[in-house]
């Protein structure tokens, strides 16, 4: 039986930290992620966990401490946002190259500059090719559920890669919602004990980490990382199926909302999906065959599954809360269109950059997108592929 309560996204994830009871949590505060380690430090101070809580001097140090702990055979976790994630950049690649299943909550915030503490996805999208799994969350319940599942996924013997559980700064991190927690014992049973296949403290199998890798070996190690990332889709679905048996809550690689017969659809991730669902419901009531595909797993990118979900649509809009500044489209758009190229014919795809720096996204904004899609279907023509939503043009 689950525990019904109301918590903010940050507090819900800090509870997940506590229930998992990792060996090490190393963290440095940065808005809007600060509350996650702050709440957890209280649990540690009160003796509610056996975790070694390490308050470090920077986010670079936080990830370095997590790498050291995980390399020594421990389970380690942290949380960060924006510039904090950027300061970890070097160590993100080290963690994934060493195949260390560190888990991190990334509370999405715009990267400076200009300085901004509000939500967009420029931080985690910038790290999309660092070799970390990336799982995105619409609301507080999903943030809690995704973090617990991410531990199992990242530690799967066929994966052994670090994982980011992402959710929107302030919109989800500080919003209080009703949600259902698992019992502590259930979480402990679900994640199990961390049993790494190798670690530095194993005297029976001595090893080293961080050796120089010259051209003769480097390429093969990166190829193995890439194969583990691609192969993690199976583990993600296996863990989701087991999670559903325990909680009754169903997860996949993405959520299809009213997609069975959709002619026009939006592809989106995180909290704005909830706003878009309201618009879909309104359009459906008027007889418009509108749908929505909410990406949950962005790394690995589920190419075949997303293509199959969008193949029957006539027009699709991909919404990006980050701009690649490349004249080709945002990061989600370029991945979606790359996946569809050569696999699907006749589907018109357009891109909207939206919500940068925490700009509000309302139902009227989403209606603009669907109206444009309906116009594309009617005329068969796309006016602009690369668009901005809700910006004051000058």
XYZ file of C-alpha atoms in Angstrom:
394
model
C 0.000 0.000 0.000
C 1.465 3.357 -1.031
C 1.796 6.411 1.193
C -0.509 9.234 0.077
C 1.001 12.640 0.768
C 1.693 16.042 -0.762
C 5.219 17.206 -1.494
C 7.154 19.477 -3.815
C 9.197 17.877 -6.568
C 12.441 18.599 -4.734
C 11.188 17.112 -1.486
C 9.772 14.053 -3.271
C 13.157 13.345 -4.861
C 14.954 13.922 -1.563
C 12.639 11.297 -0.045
C 13.643 8.941 -2.861
C 17.290 9.613 -1.935
C 16.492 8.771 1.691
C 14.597 5.583 0.844
C 17.408 4.374 -1.425
C 19.910 5.117 1.377
C 23.029 5.449 -0.827
C 26.565 5.146 0.475
C 27.569 8.696 -0.489
C 25.753 11.900 -1.412
C 28.074 14.754 -2.400
C 26.526 18.086 -3.305
C 26.958 21.829 -3.665
C 23.921 24.160 -3.551
C 22.544 25.897 -6.630
C 19.042 27.237 -7.263
C 16.589 25.596 -7.886
C 18.110 22.221 -6.924
C 19.394 23.293 -3.489
C 16.485 21.802 -1.555
C 17.253 18.233 -2.650
C 20.605 17.977 -0.820
C 19.349 20.372 1.870
C 16.457 18.069 2.797
C 18.752 15.065 2.537
C 21.375 16.628 4.820
C 18.672 16.816 7.485
C 17.936 13.113 7.100
C 21.653 12.395 7.438
C 22.034 14.658 10.487
C 19.040 12.983 12.168
C 20.476 9.523 11.601
C 17.648 8.489 9.241
C 20.164 7.209 6.667
C 23.547 5.549 6.802
C 24.840 7.761 4.010
C 28.065 9.732 4.153
C 26.903 13.236 3.241
C 29.753 15.287 1.747
C 29.237 19.069 1.416
C 31.854 20.055 -1.152
C 33.238 23.349 -2.443
C 31.876 23.154 -6.000
C 29.786 21.072 -8.349
C 32.942 19.842 -10.059
C 33.999 18.506 -6.672
C 30.548 16.996 -6.080
C 30.772 14.890 -9.226
C 34.412 14.061 -8.503
C 33.455 12.790 -5.035
C 30.626 10.716 -6.512
C 33.040 9.218 -9.041
C 35.512 8.333 -6.297
C 32.816 6.753 -4.136
C 31.319 4.775 -7.019
C 34.736 3.624 -8.220
C 35.397 2.314 -4.709
C 32.247 0.180 -4.879
C 29.701 2.521 -3.298
C 26.369 3.844 -4.540
C 26.554 7.633 -4.962
C 24.132 10.419 -5.825
C 23.924 14.176 -6.230
C 21.683 16.952 -7.555
C 22.337 20.131 -9.508
C 21.088 22.705 -12.009
C 22.330 24.948 -14.831
C 25.832 26.337 -14.122
C 26.301 23.564 -11.566
C 25.868 20.975 -14.284
C 28.120 23.003 -16.583
C 30.862 23.078 -13.940
C 30.643 19.266 -13.786
C 31.081 18.964 -17.560
C 34.541 17.404 -17.532
C 33.538 14.889 -14.865
C 30.289 13.891 -16.620
C 32.370 12.350 -19.385
C 34.716 10.717 -16.890
C 31.794 9.107 -15.014
C 30.257 7.644 -18.147
C 33.600 6.521 -19.591
C 34.349 4.628 -16.375
C 30.857 3.056 -16.619
C 29.936 4.255 -13.123
C 26.145 4.226 -12.498
C 25.973 7.468 -10.518
C 22.482 8.934 -10.218
C 21.829 12.664 -10.366
C 18.691 14.778 -10.122
C 18.929 17.624 -12.648
C 16.450 20.365 -11.883
C 16.305 22.137 -15.217
C 17.333 25.790 -15.256
C 18.539 28.140 -17.977
C 22.291 28.345 -18.479
C 23.826 31.797 -18.155
C 24.105 34.252 -19.653
C 22.267 36.466 -19.133
C 21.926 35.196 -15.546
C 18.564 33.525 -15.100
C 17.408 31.144 -12.375
C 14.251 29.918 -14.091
C 13.416 26.917 -16.223
C 14.537 25.874 -19.599
C 16.349 22.750 -20.772
C 19.634 24.237 -21.973
C 21.527 22.606 -19.099
C 20.604 18.943 -19.583
C 20.277 19.281 -23.363
C 23.821 20.594 -23.447
C 24.901 17.370 -21.728
C 22.853 15.090 -23.948
C 25.884 13.512 -25.600
C 27.954 13.009 -22.436
C 27.066 9.325 -22.142
C 24.485 9.744 -19.367
C 21.000 8.280 -19.511
C 18.420 11.090 -19.450
C 14.887 10.578 -18.120
C 12.418 13.496 -18.053
C 9.489 14.055 -15.683
C 6.193 15.880 -16.189
C 5.295 16.280 -12.507
C 6.336 15.512 -8.922
C 5.070 11.939 -9.047
C 7.072 11.188 -12.170
C 10.203 12.828 -10.738
C 9.993 10.542 -7.682
C 9.159 7.424 -9.694
C 11.755 8.108 -12.385
C 14.571 8.599 -9.890
C 13.909 5.264 -8.197
C 13.722 3.485 -11.545
C 16.861 5.225 -12.795
C 18.923 3.598 -10.045
C 17.894 0.131 -11.193
C 18.371 0.997 -14.861
C 21.819 2.531 -14.491
C 23.065 -0.369 -12.356
C 21.742 -3.028 -14.734
C 24.700 -5.257 -15.701
C 24.035 -4.634 -19.402
C 24.012 -0.851 -18.878
C 26.394 0.391 -16.160
C 26.047 4.054 -17.142
C 25.241 7.132 -15.027
C 21.736 8.595 -15.175
C 20.102 12.023 -14.938
C 16.516 12.318 -13.750
C 15.369 15.713 -15.035
C 12.440 17.902 -13.991
C 11.589 21.567 -14.434
C 12.989 24.165 -12.073
C 10.370 25.901 -9.901
C 7.524 24.599 -12.084
C 7.983 21.063 -10.738
C 10.753 21.450 -8.169
C 8.840 23.871 -5.921
C 5.252 23.001 -6.822
C 3.444 20.942 -4.175
C 1.299 18.095 -5.518
C -0.559 15.087 -4.211
C 1.461 11.957 -4.864
C 1.939 8.403 -3.713
C 5.215 7.276 -2.188
C 6.390 3.716 -1.915
C 7.084 2.225 1.497
C 10.742 2.397 2.510
C 11.042 -1.390 2.492
C 9.516 -1.531 -0.997
C 12.099 0.907 -2.347
C 14.935 -1.018 -0.696
C 13.690 -4.262 -2.203
C 13.172 -2.681 -5.628
C 16.629 -1.090 -5.956
C 18.415 -3.935 -4.119
C 22.015 -3.870 -2.982
C 24.603 -2.337 -5.257
C 26.915 -5.111 -6.426
C 29.352 -3.669 -8.964
C 31.130 -6.186 -11.204
C 34.419 -4.435 -10.447
C 35.687 -1.739 -8.083
C 38.941 -0.387 -6.735
C 38.564 -1.930 -3.282
C 38.267 -5.500 -4.525
C 41.636 -7.008 -3.541
C 40.810 -10.276 -5.323
C 40.555 -8.491 -8.659
C 43.010 -5.580 -8.571
C 42.444 -2.910 -11.197
C 43.071 0.727 -12.014
C 40.850 3.486 -13.317
C 41.817 6.492 -15.331
C 44.623 5.057 -17.450
C 45.824 6.821 -20.563
C 43.879 5.526 -23.561
C 45.673 6.147 -26.825
C 44.281 5.604 -30.352
C 44.808 1.842 -30.197
C 42.146 1.430 -27.461
C 40.107 4.653 -27.144
C 37.765 4.095 -30.097
C 36.739 0.641 -28.855
C 35.901 1.917 -25.370
C 33.666 4.664 -26.798
C 31.972 2.116 -29.035
C 31.221 -0.044 -25.984
C 29.668 2.989 -24.246
C 27.477 3.654 -27.255
C 26.342 0.035 -27.428
C 25.480 0.066 -23.713
C 23.423 3.222 -24.245
C 21.535 1.730 -27.179
C 21.013 -1.544 -25.348
C 19.666 0.196 -22.256
C 16.208 0.493 -23.859
C 15.558 -3.151 -22.976
C 16.575 -2.565 -19.361
C 14.426 0.588 -19.132
C 11.339 -1.327 -20.228
C 12.110 -4.285 -17.954
C 12.487 -2.009 -14.924
C 9.300 -0.116 -15.840
C 7.338 -3.372 -16.037
C 8.578 -4.427 -12.617
C 7.815 -0.964 -11.211
C 4.245 -1.221 -12.511
C 3.769 -4.528 -10.698
C 4.870 -2.920 -7.432
C 3.077 0.448 -7.729
C 0.445 0.132 -10.452
C 2.002 3.097 -12.252
C 2.888 2.431 -15.881
C 5.885 3.940 -17.658
C 7.443 3.510 -21.081
C 9.950 5.268 -23.281
C 7.348 7.976 -23.902
C 3.661 8.625 -23.304
C 1.191 8.633 -26.187
C -1.770 10.876 -25.406
C -4.699 10.573 -27.831
C -2.304 9.331 -30.506
C -4.228 6.306 -31.797
C -5.861 8.259 -34.653
C -4.059 11.602 -34.372
C -3.562 13.570 -37.569
C -1.695 16.434 -35.885
C 0.567 15.995 -32.871
C 3.022 17.779 -30.632
C 6.225 16.189 -29.339
C 7.322 17.632 -26.001
C 8.859 16.754 -22.658
C 8.595 17.717 -18.980
C 5.969 19.979 -17.385
C 4.529 21.724 -20.466
C 3.113 18.349 -21.527
C 0.381 18.867 -18.926
C -0.634 22.180 -20.486
C -0.618 20.634 -23.958
C -2.853 17.741 -22.812
C -5.545 20.249 -21.822
C -5.409 21.717 -25.329
C -5.619 18.236 -26.872
C -8.741 17.529 -24.825
C -10.297 20.821 -25.943
C -9.536 20.153 -29.607
C -10.816 16.587 -29.382
C -14.119 17.915 -28.018
C -14.366 19.958 -31.242
C -13.665 16.933 -33.426
C -10.027 17.731 -34.170
C -7.816 14.638 -34.252
C -5.044 16.094 -32.091
C -2.501 14.108 -30.110
C 0.612 14.462 -28.009
C 3.784 12.433 -27.597
C 5.598 13.167 -24.340
C 9.186 11.960 -24.401
C 10.268 10.377 -21.128
C 13.552 8.794 -22.201
C 15.697 11.152 -24.278
C 18.952 9.243 -23.847
C 18.973 6.652 -25.202
C 16.868 8.170 -27.973
C 14.207 5.563 -28.868
C 14.409 5.977 -32.635
C 12.280 3.087 -33.894
C 9.582 3.509 -31.265
C 9.168 7.260 -31.839
C 9.075 6.791 -35.604
C 6.321 4.180 -35.231
C 4.311 6.492 -32.944
C 4.455 9.438 -35.379
C 4.259 7.605 -38.702
C 0.464 7.903 -39.081
C 0.333 11.654 -38.415
C 0.007 14.202 -41.198
C 1.834 17.026 -39.401
C 3.953 17.137 -36.239
C 5.398 19.993 -34.182
C 8.396 19.352 -31.954
C 8.662 21.797 -29.049
C 12.117 22.546 -27.624
C 12.753 24.418 -24.380
C 16.346 24.935 -25.524
C 17.757 26.501 -28.667
C 20.710 24.942 -30.452
C 21.470 28.295 -32.146
C 22.235 26.424 -35.347
C 19.535 27.500 -37.839
C 18.447 23.845 -38.096
C 16.277 23.476 -34.979
C 16.360 22.626 -31.300
C 17.906 19.431 -29.929
C 14.703 17.400 -29.676
C 13.629 18.500 -33.157
C 16.891 17.518 -34.805
C 16.805 14.103 -33.103
C 13.181 13.498 -34.112
C 13.687 14.560 -37.727
C 16.926 12.585 -37.960
C 15.040 9.518 -36.712
C 12.249 10.026 -39.246
C 14.520 10.724 -42.223
C 14.420 7.792 -44.626
C 11.981 5.898 -42.410
C 8.749 7.900 -42.784
C 7.425 9.665 -45.863
C 4.821 12.390 -46.049
C 4.814 13.658 -42.438
C 5.424 17.404 -42.227
C 7.536 18.315 -39.170
C 8.056 21.803 -37.751
C 9.909 23.118 -34.719
C 9.046 25.666 -32.024
C 11.515 27.024 -29.486
C 9.533 27.966 -26.397
C 9.724 28.930 -22.724
C 13.364 30.021 -22.584
C 14.433 31.455 -19.230
C 11.139 30.477 -17.619
C 8.822 32.307 -20.055
C 5.251 31.204 -19.273
C 3.662 28.776 -21.728
C -0.124 28.967 -21.702
C -2.862 27.021 -23.433
C -3.240 29.872 -25.939
C 0.412 29.377 -26.943
C -0.113 25.662 -27.495
C -3.245 26.420 -29.543
C -1.089 28.531 -31.872
C 1.000 25.453 -32.586
C -1.953 23.169 -33.255
C -3.590 25.814 -35.479
C -0.395 26.005 -37.524
C -0.340 22.215 -37.837
C -3.947 22.217 -39.051
C -3.010 24.856 -41.633
C -0.105 22.695 -42.798
C -2.466 19.735 -43.229
C -4.964 21.908 -45.116
C -2.477 23.486 -47.524
C 0.220 20.826 -47.641
C 2.796 23.584 -47.186
C 5.111 24.576 -44.333
C 5.701 28.326 -43.994
C 8.604 28.111 -41.546
C 10.283 25.013 -40.150
C 12.192 26.797 -37.346
C 9.853 28.937 -35.220
C 9.773 30.752 -31.881
C 6.726 30.618 -29.605
C 5.775 33.447 -27.253
C 8.780 35.679 -27.947
C 8.541 39.445 -28.505
C 10.147 39.919 -31.905
C 12.122 43.133 -32.458
